[in-house]
Tab-separated table of C-alpha atoms and ligand atoms in Angstrom:
chain	number	residue	atom	x	y	z
A	1	UNK	CA	-18.414	-1.408	11.667
A	2	UNK	CA	-16.533	0.028	8.701
A	3	UNK	CA	-18.115	-0.608	5.289
A	4	UNK	CA	-16.040	-3.240	3.498
A	5	UNK	CA	-15.945	-3.551	-0.278
A	6	UNK	CA	-14.628	-6.620	-2.053
A	7	UNK	CA	-14.283	-7.357	-5.763
A	8	UNK	CA	-16.608	-10.102	-6.905
A	9	UNK	CA	-15.303	-11.985	-9.966
A	10	UNK	CA	-18.852	-13.157	-10.677
A	11	UNK	CA	-20.297	-9.649	-11.137
A	12	UNK	CA	-16.950	-8.057	-12.071
A	13	UNK	CA	-17.324	-5.195	-9.609
A	14	UNK	CA	-16.598	-4.198	-6.035
A	15	UNK	CA	-19.514	-4.978	-3.746
A	16	UNK	CA	-20.371	-4.095	-0.177
A	17	UNK	CA	-19.544	-7.117	1.950
A	18	UNK	CA	-22.588	-8.429	3.818
A	19	UNK	CA	-21.934	-11.837	5.338
A	20	UNK	CA	-24.849	-13.897	6.551
A	21	UNK	CA	-23.382	-13.964	10.072
A	22	UNK	CA	-20.556	-11.495	10.915
A	23	UNK	CA	-19.588	-13.763	13.817
A	24	UNK	CA	-18.996	-16.786	11.569
A	25	UNK	CA	-18.057	-15.640	8.066
A	26	UNK	CA	-17.971	-18.716	5.842
A	27	UNK	CA	-14.950	-18.725	3.532
A	28	UNK	CA	-13.742	-21.613	1.387
A	29	UNK	CA	-10.339	-21.541	-0.344
A	30	UNK	CA	-9.023	-24.066	-2.834
A	31	UNK	CA	-5.919	-25.618	-1.354
A	32	UNK	CA	-2.906	-27.617	-2.470
A	33	UNK	CA	-2.514	-30.930	-4.245
A	34	UNK	CA	-0.054	-32.672	-1.958
A	35	UNK	CA	2.608	-34.390	-4.078
A	36	UNK	CA	5.527	-31.948	-4.020
A	37	UNK	CA	6.820	-28.715	-2.483
A	38	UNK	CA	4.609	-25.706	-3.170
A	39	UNK	CA	6.363	-22.897	-4.992
A	40	UNK	CA	6.063	-19.303	-3.868
A	41	UNK	CA	3.532	-18.655	-6.656
A	42	UNK	CA	1.244	-21.109	-4.862
A	43	UNK	CA	2.029	-19.301	-1.635
A	44	UNK	CA	0.950	-16.021	-3.145
A	45	UNK	CA	-2.568	-17.415	-3.324
A	46	UNK	CA	-2.383	-18.812	0.242
A	47	UNK	CA	-1.042	-15.505	1.548
A	48	UNK	CA	-3.941	-13.796	-0.218
A	49	UNK	CA	-6.306	-16.045	1.754
A	50	UNK	CA	-4.411	-15.098	4.905
A	51	UNK	CA	-4.638	-11.378	4.066
A	52	UNK	CA	-8.382	-11.760	3.586
A	53	UNK	CA	-8.682	-13.557	6.922
A	54	UNK	CA	-6.508	-11.170	8.921
A	55	UNK	CA	-8.101	-8.082	7.312
A	56	UNK	CA	-11.638	-9.219	8.087
A	57	UNK	CA	-10.574	-9.945	11.673
A	58	UNK	CA	-9.102	-6.436	12.032
A	59	UNK	CA	-12.342	-5.080	10.586
A	60	UNK	CA	-14.323	-6.810	13.336
A	61	UNK	CA	-15.500	-10.118	11.830
A	62	UNK	CA	-15.138	-13.641	13.168
A	63	UNK	CA	-14.378	-16.383	10.688
A	64	UNK	CA	-15.214	-19.973	9.904
A	65	UNK	CA	-12.734	-20.757	7.157
A	66	UNK	CA	-11.827	-23.869	5.172
A	67	UNK	CA	-9.018	-24.946	2.862
A	68	UNK	CA	-9.195	-28.338	1.189
A	69	UNK	CA	-6.287	-30.717	0.778
A	70	UNK	CA	-6.365	-32.641	-2.502
A	71	UNK	CA	-4.824	-35.945	-1.458
A	72	UNK	CA	-5.978	-38.137	-4.350
A	73	UNK	CA	-5.120	-37.251	-7.944
A	74	UNK	CA	-3.223	-38.598	-10.996
A	75	UNK	CA	0.279	-37.466	-9.963
A	76	UNK	CA	-0.228	-38.654	-6.383
A	77	UNK	CA	-1.312	-42.073	-7.620
A	78	UNK	CA	1.538	-42.372	-10.110
A	79	UNK	CA	4.184	-41.309	-7.568
A	80	UNK	CA	2.939	-43.534	-4.749
A	81	UNK	CA	2.903	-46.545	-7.093
A	82	UNK	CA	6.430	-45.675	-8.258
A	83	UNK	CA	7.680	-45.341	-4.673
A	84	UNK	CA	5.813	-48.520	-3.610
A	85	UNK	CA	4.031	-46.753	-0.741
A	86	UNK	CA	0.355	-46.243	-0.038
A	87	UNK	CA	-1.334	-43.003	-1.090
A	88	UNK	CA	-1.709	-42.102	2.626
A	89	UNK	CA	1.981	-42.682	3.336
A	90	UNK	CA	2.942	-40.618	0.333
A	91	UNK	CA	0.597	-37.686	0.977
A	92	UNK	CA	1.093	-37.495	4.759
A	93	UNK	CA	4.717	-36.464	4.203
A	94	UNK	CA	3.686	-33.655	1.823
A	95	UNK	CA	0.822	-32.511	4.045
A	96	UNK	CA	3.274	-32.134	6.931
A	97	UNK	CA	5.633	-30.096	4.739
A	98	UNK	CA	2.771	-27.905	3.549
A	99	UNK	CA	1.757	-27.049	7.129
A	100	UNK	CA	5.366	-26.376	8.103
A	101	UNK	CA	5.656	-23.930	5.198
A	102	UNK	CA	2.422	-22.189	6.199
A	103	UNK	CA	3.826	-21.714	9.667
A	104	UNK	CA	7.129	-20.389	8.317
A	105	UNK	CA	5.176	-17.793	6.367
A	106	UNK	CA	3.068	-16.862	9.418
A	107	UNK	CA	-0.098	-17.913	7.643
A	108	UNK	CA	-2.780	-18.319	10.301
A	109	UNK	CA	-4.353	-21.713	10.959
A	110	UNK	CA	-7.878	-22.048	9.605
A	111	UNK	CA	-10.831	-23.711	11.236
A	112	UNK	CA	-11.024	-26.650	8.764
A	113	UNK	CA	-8.630	-28.549	6.471
A	114	UNK	CA	-10.703	-31.379	4.975
A	115	UNK	CA	-9.035	-34.043	2.837
A	116	UNK	CA	-10.582	-35.320	-0.382
A	117	UNK	CA	-10.126	-38.926	0.762
A	118	UNK	CA	-12.306	-38.201	3.829
A	119	UNK	CA	-15.175	-36.808	1.783
A	120	UNK	CA	-16.140	-39.644	-0.565
A	121	UNK	CA	-19.610	-40.264	1.009
A	122	UNK	CA	-20.498	-36.581	0.474
A	123	UNK	CA	-19.280	-36.856	-3.129
A	124	UNK	CA	-21.619	-39.814	-3.662
A	125	UNK	CA	-24.544	-37.781	-2.258
A	126	UNK	CA	-23.747	-35.031	-4.712
A	127	UNK	CA	-23.634	-37.415	-7.676
A	128	UNK	CA	-27.000	-38.859	-6.535
A	129	UNK	CA	-28.526	-35.384	-6.542
A	130	UNK	CA	-27.054	-34.599	-9.969
A	131	UNK	CA	-28.489	-37.866	-11.267
A	132	UNK	CA	-31.954	-36.849	-10.036
A	133	UNK	CA	-31.545	-33.624	-12.023
A	134	UNK	CA	-30.531	-35.531	-15.158
A	135	UNK	CA	-27.085	-33.912	-15.215
A	136	UNK	CA	-24.811	-36.955	-15.398
A	137	UNK	CA	-24.090	-39.933	-17.594
A	138	UNK	CA	-21.955	-43.013	-17.086
A	139	UNK	CA	-19.483	-44.252	-19.677
A	140	UNK	CA	-16.866	-47.011	-19.497
A	141	UNK	CA	-17.092	-47.102	-15.703
A	142	UNK	CA	-16.677	-43.345	-15.205
A	143	UNK	CA	-19.309	-40.706	-14.421
A	144	UNK	CA	-19.471	-37.397	-16.338
A	145	UNK	CA	-21.260	-34.114	-15.904
A	146	UNK	CA	-23.370	-33.150	-18.881
A	147	UNK	CA	-22.853	-29.441	-19.327
A	148	UNK	CA	-25.441	-29.077	-22.095
A	149	UNK	CA	-28.128	-29.742	-19.459
A	150	UNK	CA	-26.967	-26.979	-17.083
A	151	UNK	CA	-28.140	-23.714	-18.601
A	152	UNK	CA	-26.166	-21.326	-16.360
A	153	UNK	CA	-22.807	-22.831	-17.347
A	154	UNK	CA	-20.259	-20.091	-18.119
A	155	UNK	CA	-21.772	-17.293	-15.979
A	156	UNK	CA	-18.694	-16.954	-13.736
A	157	UNK	CA	-16.038	-17.145	-16.446
A	158	UNK	CA	-18.207	-15.481	-19.141
A	159	UNK	CA	-16.941	-18.195	-21.421
A	160	UNK	CA	-18.542	-18.645	-24.829
A	161	UNK	CA	-19.946	-22.076	-24.247
A	162	UNK	CA	-21.012	-22.641	-27.852
A	163	UNK	CA	-17.529	-21.650	-28.972
A	164	UNK	CA	-16.159	-24.232	-26.582
A	165	UNK	CA	-18.104	-26.979	-28.276
A	166	UNK	CA	-16.457	-26.621	-31.648
A	167	UNK	CA	-13.241	-25.055	-30.366
A	168	UNK	CA	-10.212	-26.275	-28.525
A	169	UNK	CA	-10.184	-28.925	-25.877
A	170	UNK	CA	-10.123	-27.202	-22.543
A	171	UNK	CA	-9.391	-30.036	-20.218
A	172	UNK	CA	-6.799	-32.649	-21.022
A	173	UNK	CA	-8.234	-35.871	-19.833
A	174	UNK	CA	-7.707	-39.311	-21.301
A	175	UNK	CA	-11.324	-40.145	-20.646
A	176	UNK	CA	-13.969	-40.503	-23.324
A	177	UNK	CA	-16.767	-37.983	-23.046
A	178	UNK	CA	-19.954	-37.416	-25.027
A	179	UNK	CA	-19.118	-33.770	-25.345
A	180	UNK	CA	-15.671	-32.188	-25.056
A	181	UNK	CA	-17.023	-29.616	-22.602
A	182	UNK	CA	-18.123	-32.266	-20.111
A	183	UNK	CA	-15.980	-33.060	-17.130
A	184	UNK	CA	-15.416	-36.192	-15.136
A	185	UNK	CA	-16.974	-36.593	-11.671
A	186	UNK	CA	-15.908	-40.124	-10.904
A	187	UNK	CA	-12.976	-41.893	-12.585
A	188	UNK	CA	-12.697	-45.634	-13.108
A	189	UNK	CA	-9.260	-47.073	-12.199
A	190	UNK	CA	-6.709	-47.078	-15.011
A	191	UNK	CA	-3.427	-48.191	-13.446
A	192	UNK	CA	-2.379	-51.462	-11.866
A	193	UNK	CA	-2.342	-50.988	-8.069
A	194	UNK	CA	-4.276	-47.696	-8.200
A	195	UNK	CA	-6.202	-46.683	-5.065
A	196	UNK	CA	-9.970	-46.887	-5.543
A	197	UNK	CA	-13.240	-46.803	-3.598
A	198	UNK	CA	-16.000	-49.375	-4.096
A	199	UNK	CA	-19.192	-47.367	-4.651
A	200	UNK	CA	-22.617	-47.639	-6.254
A	201	UNK	CA	-21.118	-45.899	-9.302
A	202	UNK	CA	-18.475	-48.590	-9.499
A	203	UNK	CA	-14.844	-48.800	-8.489
A	204	UNK	CA	-13.051	-45.523	-8.789
A	205	UNK	CA	-11.885	-42.250	-7.369
A	206	UNK	CA	-13.073	-38.650	-7.560
A	207	UNK	CA	-12.391	-36.205	-10.349
A	208	UNK	CA	-10.714	-33.080	-9.010
A	209	UNK	CA	-13.683	-30.663	-9.188
A	210	UNK	CA	-16.055	-32.795	-7.155
A	211	UNK	CA	-14.288	-32.520	-3.809
A	212	UNK	CA	-14.756	-28.774	-3.325
A	213	UNK	CA	-18.535	-28.884	-3.870
A	214	UNK	CA	-18.792	-31.914	-1.563
A	215	UNK	CA	-16.677	-30.378	1.196
A	216	UNK	CA	-18.540	-27.065	1.189
A	217	UNK	CA	-21.770	-29.050	1.622
A	218	UNK	CA	-20.205	-31.221	4.334
A	219	UNK	CA	-18.827	-28.319	6.386
A	220	UNK	CA	-21.380	-25.563	5.839
A	221	UNK	CA	-24.534	-27.582	4.928
A	222	UNK	CA	-25.508	-24.920	2.426
A	223	UNK	CA	-24.063	-21.765	0.846
A	224	UNK	CA	-21.010	-19.706	1.822
A	225	UNK	CA	-20.043	-16.022	1.930
A	226	UNK	CA	-16.739	-16.096	0.028
A	227	UNK	CA	-14.949	-18.605	-2.212
A	228	UNK	CA	-11.312	-17.914	-3.121
A	229	UNK	CA	-8.599	-19.319	-5.364
A	230	UNK	CA	-5.879	-18.370	-7.802
A	231	UNK	CA	-7.113	-16.766	-11.036
A	232	UNK	CA	-6.295	-19.941	-13.010
A	233	UNK	CA	-8.955	-21.771	-11.002
A	234	UNK	CA	-11.757	-19.507	-12.192
A	235	UNK	CA	-12.155	-21.660	-15.274
A	236	UNK	CA	-12.853	-24.516	-15.478
A	237	UNK	CA	-12.531	-25.469	-11.781
A	238	UNK	CA	-14.830	-22.886	-10.198
A	239	UNK	CA	-17.252	-22.915	-13.122
A	240	UNK	CA	-17.510	-26.672	-12.592
A	241	UNK	CA	-18.035	-26.265	-8.848
A	242	UNK	CA	-21.006	-24.002	-9.615
A	243	UNK	CA	-22.343	-26.531	-12.124
A	244	UNK	CA	-22.055	-29.302	-9.525
A	245	UNK	CA	-23.548	-27.514	-6.510
A	246	UNK	CA	-26.169	-25.388	-8.241
A	247	UNK	CA	-27.049	-28.324	-10.499
A	248	UNK	CA	-27.575	-30.615	-7.505
A	249	UNK	CA	-29.337	-28.002	-5.353
A	250	UNK	CA	-31.038	-25.682	-7.852
A	251	UNK	CA	-33.073	-23.822	-5.232
A	252	UNK	CA	-30.244	-23.037	-2.853
A	253	UNK	CA	-27.739	-20.259	-2.815
A	254	UNK	CA	-24.075	-21.332	-3.242
A	255	UNK	CA	-21.410	-18.573	-3.137
A	256	UNK	CA	-22.012	-14.865	-2.480
A	257	UNK	CA	-18.610	-13.576	-3.506
A	258	UNK	CA	-15.949	-15.132	-5.724
A	259	UNK	CA	-12.461	-13.744	-5.131
A	260	UNK	CA	-9.423	-14.577	-7.255
A	261	UNK	CA	-5.785	-13.774	-6.717
A	262	UNK	CA	-3.565	-12.807	-9.656
A	263	UNK	CA	-0.434	-14.735	-10.503
A	264	UNK	CA	3.110	-14.381	-9.377
A	265	UNK	CA	5.174	-13.985	-12.529
A	266	UNK	CA	8.786	-14.507	-13.502
A	267	UNK	CA	9.892	-12.477	-16.535
A	268	UNK	CA	6.210	-11.882	-17.287
A	269	UNK	CA	5.319	-15.557	-17.305
A	270	UNK	CA	3.304	-17.360	-14.626
A	271	UNK	CA	5.549	-19.049	-12.057
A	272	UNK	CA	4.710	-22.720	-12.479
A	273	UNK	CA	6.087	-26.192	-12.009
A	274	UNK	CA	5.578	-27.018	-15.668
A	275	UNK	CA	7.642	-24.030	-16.897
A	276	UNK	CA	10.347	-24.793	-14.326
A	277	UNK	CA	10.654	-21.059	-13.489
A	278	UNK	CA	9.901	-21.492	-9.816
A	279	UNK	CA	11.408	-21.263	-6.353
A	280	UNK	CA	10.073	-23.201	-3.426
A	281	UNK	CA	10.034	-21.453	-0.077
A	282	UNK	CA	12.804	-23.788	1.074
A	283	UNK	CA	14.975	-22.946	-1.972
A	284	UNK	CA	14.871	-19.295	-0.962
A	285	UNK	CA	15.513	-19.931	2.722
A	286	UNK	CA	18.510	-22.090	1.776
A	287	UNK	CA	19.827	-19.120	-0.222
A	288	UNK	CA	19.667	-17.043	2.967
A	289	UNK	CA	16.445	-15.117	2.356
A	290	UNK	CA	14.286	-14.315	5.356
A	291	UNK	CA	10.783	-15.854	5.130
A	292	UNK	CA	9.428	-12.652	6.698
A	293	UNK	CA	10.635	-10.741	3.639
A	294	UNK	CA	8.993	-13.299	1.339
A	295	UNK	CA	5.727	-12.919	3.247
A	296	UNK	CA	5.989	-9.141	3.089
A	297	UNK	CA	6.720	-9.195	-0.646
A	298	UNK	CA	3.727	-11.405	-1.401
A	299	UNK	CA	1.293	-9.526	0.802
A	300	UNK	CA	2.258	-5.950	0.017
A	301	UNK	CA	1.198	-6.110	-3.631
A	302	UNK	CA	-2.553	-5.850	-4.180
A	303	UNK	CA	-3.980	-9.305	-4.810
A	304	UNK	CA	-5.571	-8.324	-8.128
A	305	UNK	CA	-2.331	-7.112	-9.705
A	306	UNK	CA	0.196	-9.368	-11.371
A	307	UNK	CA	3.415	-9.419	-9.390
A	308	UNK	CA	6.760	-9.904	-11.093
A	309	UNK	CA	9.111	-11.850	-8.856
A	310	UNK	CA	12.870	-11.356	-8.607
A	311	UNK	CA	15.449	-12.027	-5.905
A	312	UNK	CA	16.074	-8.268	-5.853
A	313	UNK	CA	12.469	-7.701	-4.862
A	314	UNK	CA	13.038	-9.842	-1.739
A	315	UNK	CA	16.021	-7.638	-0.841
A	316	UNK	CA	13.807	-4.574	-1.148
A	317	UNK	CA	11.246	-6.210	1.123
A	318	UNK	CA	13.950	-6.986	3.672
A	319	UNK	CA	14.818	-3.289	3.771
A	320	UNK	CA	11.168	-2.272	4.054
A	321	UNK	CA	10.587	-4.604	7.006
A	322	UNK	CA	13.675	-3.425	8.853
A	323	UNK	CA	12.475	0.164	8.512
A	324	UNK	CA	9.227	-0.745	10.276
A	325	UNK	CA	10.936	-3.045	12.778
A	326	UNK	CA	13.627	-0.496	13.667
A	327	UNK	CA	11.034	2.123	14.493
A	328	UNK	CA	9.120	-0.403	16.595
A	329	UNK	CA	12.344	-1.377	18.380
A	330	UNK	CA	13.010	2.273	19.189
A	331	UNK	CA	9.480	2.614	20.536
A	332	UNK	CA	9.967	-0.522	22.642
A	333	UNK	CA	13.183	0.912	24.050
A	334	UNK	CA	11.148	3.846	25.320
A	335	UNK	CA	8.812	1.525	27.182
A	336	UNK	CA	9.565	1.255	30.852
A	337	UNK	CA	6.093	0.291	31.982
A	338	UNK	CA	3.519	-2.427	31.580
A	339	UNK	CA	3.244	-3.310	27.864
A	340	UNK	CA	-0.475	-3.987	28.134
A	341	UNK	CA	-1.181	-0.363	29.001
A	342	UNK	CA	-3.082	1.222	26.126
A	343	UNK	CA	-3.859	4.704	24.974
A	344	UNK	CA	-6.497	4.465	22.247
A	345	UNK	CA	-6.830	8.166	21.510
A	346	UNK	CA	-3.293	9.095	20.595
A	347	UNK	CA	-2.155	10.499	17.309
A	348	UNK	CA	-1.848	7.042	15.705
A	349	UNK	CA	-5.627	7.074	15.364
A	350	UNK	CA	-5.732	8.933	12.050
A	351	UNK	CA	-3.011	6.719	10.524
A	352	UNK	CA	-4.646	3.535	11.709
A	353	UNK	CA	-7.905	4.757	10.204
A	354	UNK	CA	-6.156	5.251	6.844
A	355	UNK	CA	-4.686	1.760	7.168
A	356	UNK	CA	-8.102	0.216	7.873
A	357	UNK	CA	-9.788	2.248	5.118
A	358	UNK	CA	-7.226	0.858	2.666
A	359	UNK	CA	-7.844	-2.764	3.580
A	360	UNK	CA	-11.612	-2.209	3.698
A	361	UNK	CA	-11.313	-1.081	0.078
A	362	UNK	CA	-10.903	-4.494	-1.551
A	363	UNK	CA	-7.866	-5.374	0.610
A	364	UNK	CA	-5.676	-2.618	-0.785
A	365	UNK	CA	-2.540	-3.820	0.989
A	366	UNK	CA	-0.130	-1.734	-1.065
A	367	UNK	CA	-1.941	1.419	0.059
A	368	UNK	CA	-2.148	0.083	3.634
A	369	UNK	CA	1.618	-0.457	3.901
A	370	UNK	CA	2.079	3.010	2.375
A	371	UNK	CA	0.228	4.510	5.355
A	372	UNK	CA	2.641	2.695	7.701
A	373	UNK	CA	5.686	4.284	6.081
A	374	UNK	CA	4.091	7.712	6.210
A	375	UNK	CA	3.496	7.295	9.914
A	376	UNK	CA	6.868	5.833	10.888
A	377	UNK	CA	8.568	8.867	9.333
A	378	UNK	CA	6.690	10.998	11.842
A	379	UNK	CA	7.320	8.599	14.730
A	380	UNK	CA	11.045	8.630	13.985
A	381	UNK	CA	11.227	12.397	13.990
A	382	UNK	CA	9.363	12.511	17.327
A	383	UNK	CA	11.724	9.892	18.733
A	384	UNK	CA	14.716	11.886	17.457
A	385	UNK	CA	13.567	14.949	19.317
A	386	UNK	CA	12.472	13.029	22.440
A	387	UNK	CA	8.986	14.410	21.936
A	388	UNK	CA	7.043	11.354	23.068
A	389	UNK	CA	5.246	11.015	26.348
A	390	UNK	CA	4.491	7.759	28.128
A	391	UNK	CA	0.941	7.916	26.743
A	392	UNK	CA	2.259	8.462	23.220
A	393	UNK	CA	4.494	5.418	23.512
A	394	UNK	CA	1.544	3.320	24.679
A	395	UNK	CA	-0.508	4.603	21.769
A	396	UNK	CA	2.257	3.752	19.287
A	397	UNK	CA	2.649	0.317	20.706
A	398	UNK	CA	-1.023	-0.474	20.280
A	399	UNK	CA	-0.736	0.822	16.688
A	400	UNK	CA	2.108	-1.613	15.925
A	401	UNK	CA	0.218	-4.476	17.532
A	402	UNK	CA	-2.809	-3.725	15.339
A	403	UNK	CA	-0.922	-3.402	12.044
A	404	UNK	CA	0.913	-6.600	12.899
A	405	UNK	CA	-2.515	-8.232	12.834
A	406	UNK	CA	-2.081	-8.002	9.073
A	407	UNK	CA	1.703	-8.046	8.640
A	408	UNK	CA	2.344	-10.887	11.080
A	409	UNK	CA	6.127	-10.355	11.001
A	410	UNK	CA	6.971	-7.770	13.658
A	411	UNK	CA	9.011	-8.677	16.682
A	412	UNK	CA	7.797	-7.312	20.033
A	413	UNK	CA	10.579	-8.816	22.140
A	414	UNK	CA	11.671	-5.974	24.373
A	415	UNK	CA	14.924	-7.519	25.479
A	416	UNK	CA	17.810	-5.930	23.648
A	417	UNK	CA	20.214	-8.181	21.861
A	418	UNK	CA	23.413	-7.604	23.858
A	419	UNK	CA	25.582	-9.546	21.441
A	420	UNK	CA	24.354	-7.307	18.628
A	421	UNK	CA	25.045	-4.215	20.721
A	422	UNK	CA	28.603	-5.312	21.450
A	423	UNK	CA	29.139	-6.059	17.756
A	424	UNK	CA	28.016	-2.524	16.932
A	425	UNK	CA	30.208	-1.045	19.655
A	426	UNK	CA	33.243	-2.918	18.380
A	427	UNK	CA	32.620	-1.592	14.828
A	428	UNK	CA	32.387	1.931	16.224
A	429	UNK	CA	35.681	1.441	18.090
A	430	UNK	CA	37.296	0.183	14.885
A	431	UNK	CA	36.029	3.249	13.041
A	432	UNK	CA	37.432	5.572	15.701
A	433	UNK	CA	40.802	3.816	15.451
A	434	UNK	CA	40.718	4.134	11.642
A	435	UNK	CA	40.017	7.865	11.925
A	436	UNK	CA	42.957	8.272	14.308
A	437	UNK	CA	45.287	6.657	11.772
A	438	UNK	CA	43.653	8.794	9.042
A	439	UNK	CA	42.317	5.708	7.248
A	440	UNK	CA	39.166	7.588	6.194
A	441	UNK	CA	38.264	5.059	3.494
A	442	UNK	CA	37.959	2.335	6.152
A	443	UNK	CA	36.108	4.687	8.487
A	444	UNK	CA	33.566	5.407	5.726
A	445	UNK	CA	33.173	1.731	4.916
A	446	UNK	CA	32.375	0.997	8.550
A	447	UNK	CA	29.899	3.877	8.691
A	448	UNK	CA	28.114	2.481	5.580
A	449	UNK	CA	28.092	-0.993	7.027
A	450	UNK	CA	26.526	0.320	10.220
A	451	UNK	CA	24.036	2.366	8.240
A	452	UNK	CA	22.947	-0.777	6.395
A	453	UNK	CA	22.397	-2.406	9.768
A	454	UNK	CA	20.056	0.510	10.559
A	455	UNK	CA	22.509	2.270	12.897
A	456	UNK	CA	23.084	6.019	12.875
A	457	UNK	CA	26.217	7.509	14.444
A	458	UNK	CA	26.255	10.843	16.207
A	459	UNK	CA	29.385	12.650	17.396
A	460	UNK	CA	28.961	14.177	20.840
A	461	UNK	CA	31.186	15.802	23.432
A	462	UNK	CA	31.314	12.525	25.321
A	463	UNK	CA	32.297	10.462	22.274
A	464	UNK	CA	30.391	8.720	19.481
A	465	UNK	CA	26.788	7.728	20.219
A	466	UNK	CA	24.641	5.458	18.144
A	467	UNK	CA	20.951	4.820	17.665
A	468	UNK	CA	18.700	2.726	15.484
A	469	UNK	CA	17.151	4.393	12.453
B	1	AMP	P1	-1.933	-26.034	-7.979
B	1	AMP	O1	-1.016	-26.795	-7.064
B	1	AMP	O2	-1.401	-25.764	-9.341
B	1	AMP	O3	-3.336	-26.590	-7.966
B	1	AMP	O4	-2.076	-24.579	-7.339
B	1	AMP	C1	-2.468	-24.370	-6.015
B	1	AMP	C2	-2.897	-22.928	-5.860
B	1	AMP	O5	-1.844	-22.039	-6.218
B	1	AMP	C3	-4.073	-22.530	-6.747
B	1	AMP	O6	-4.947	-21.682	-6.016
B	1	AMP	C4	-3.422	-21.792	-7.904
B	1	AMP	O7	-4.299	-20.876	-8.474
B	1	AMP	C5	-2.291	-21.096	-7.183
B	1	AMP	N1	-1.174	-20.751	-8.072
B	1	AMP	C6	-0.456	-21.575	-8.868
B	1	AMP	N2	0.529	-20.892	-9.516
B	1	AMP	C7	0.435	-19.599	-9.106
B	1	AMP	C8	1.160	-18.384	-9.406
B	1	AMP	N3	2.207	-18.367	-10.236
B	1	AMP	N4	0.769	-17.251	-8.781
B	1	AMP	C9	-0.274	-17.247	-7.921
B	1	AMP	N5	-0.998	-18.348	-7.592
B	1	AMP	C10	-0.656	-19.512	-8.180
B	2	ZN	ZN1	-11.537	-26.071	-5.406
């Protein structure tokens, strides 16, 4: 198995990946709060999780992966009261939309999607354990975590915890705390008609941080290999998760590797609902953009670099995908035998090795897609000169199938689109007619149009021939 290195935000360096069990790698990713459409900034972090999953699979691991669904929270409560529906009715609509969007973006299904509302007993267990460790206090019906009593607080974020005490408020919460740094574990009801659970800590509902610690315990019993999230979750959310789990179970290991995805930006500012500088996936599809191009755009930038979003960058991705797809389509046209036939020792081997080396190096997707373009240049020139044998074609096909394990957007349908072919033929006929009448401007326009469709024209003794780029 290839050595895999991943960047650990806890130690701030790349580390050799050594999961407890390579046949069941335990990964937990913070998921959505379901009250609205997710914007494509959110999807950058979910695509990052998907890249991690698909890369580890290509590198030979089997996964046991979880993403939580936050289905109880201030905005959810306020909106469901406003719309006079139950929290479940309100969130089920948004959960369905979230899963539809994941599918549109070819994000693979994970093994577990626990909901916060299904994990309240495990949250109570956790609060019990924290109480035993003298890490909580109750005030006005709510339960708080007392950070002063947890000595390791701040190790992940490297935050100056003493500075925090006298400095700015870091979590806006209407609740009264003993210490500004403390965070709420269990919230007493505040609004008329608000959903609550009757528990030994009183009526209430969970604070946001508690669910992730409780779910990891519920699903994996103990520690996990990797925990992921967007970079904005590193503090305070992930710091608080550590405080909760390591505070409750001081002698157990929690997370081996913390991985965080950088933000999607617009004009150098984080894409966010509050700034209003966002597009939902559905906004972009309605404008005619192909979700495959959006997926490609979000995955082809390395997850630890900030990515500036623009509509132009989706156009560039569309072009990049058609370059790869066109070469694959040409390869498929050369296939006149069983598609399952494989040739593992062809000349794709070296390029696939470069591809795998890139993703094994902290998921360097931008380098990995670079290796694809290098290789398709060579494939195209071999196709141009008819220099490919049946074995070569089989080898190339298995290469495309493997890289699609990461890309997820290639089309392996062999059947040619006849309607497309006749459209191309009719454009070629029009161009021939234009040339006859010496309308060279029109002839050039048609040639450019065809070129944009990925079609190259070649004059031959038997007339004009065309092929895909
Ligand atoms: P939220 O709904 O704000 O809790 O965000 C859900 C997920 O999306 C979290 O993992 C965030 O870190 C992530 N996220 C939010 N905005 C962005 C952004 N502009 N770029 C990348 N990830 C983001
Ligand atoms: Zn979380």
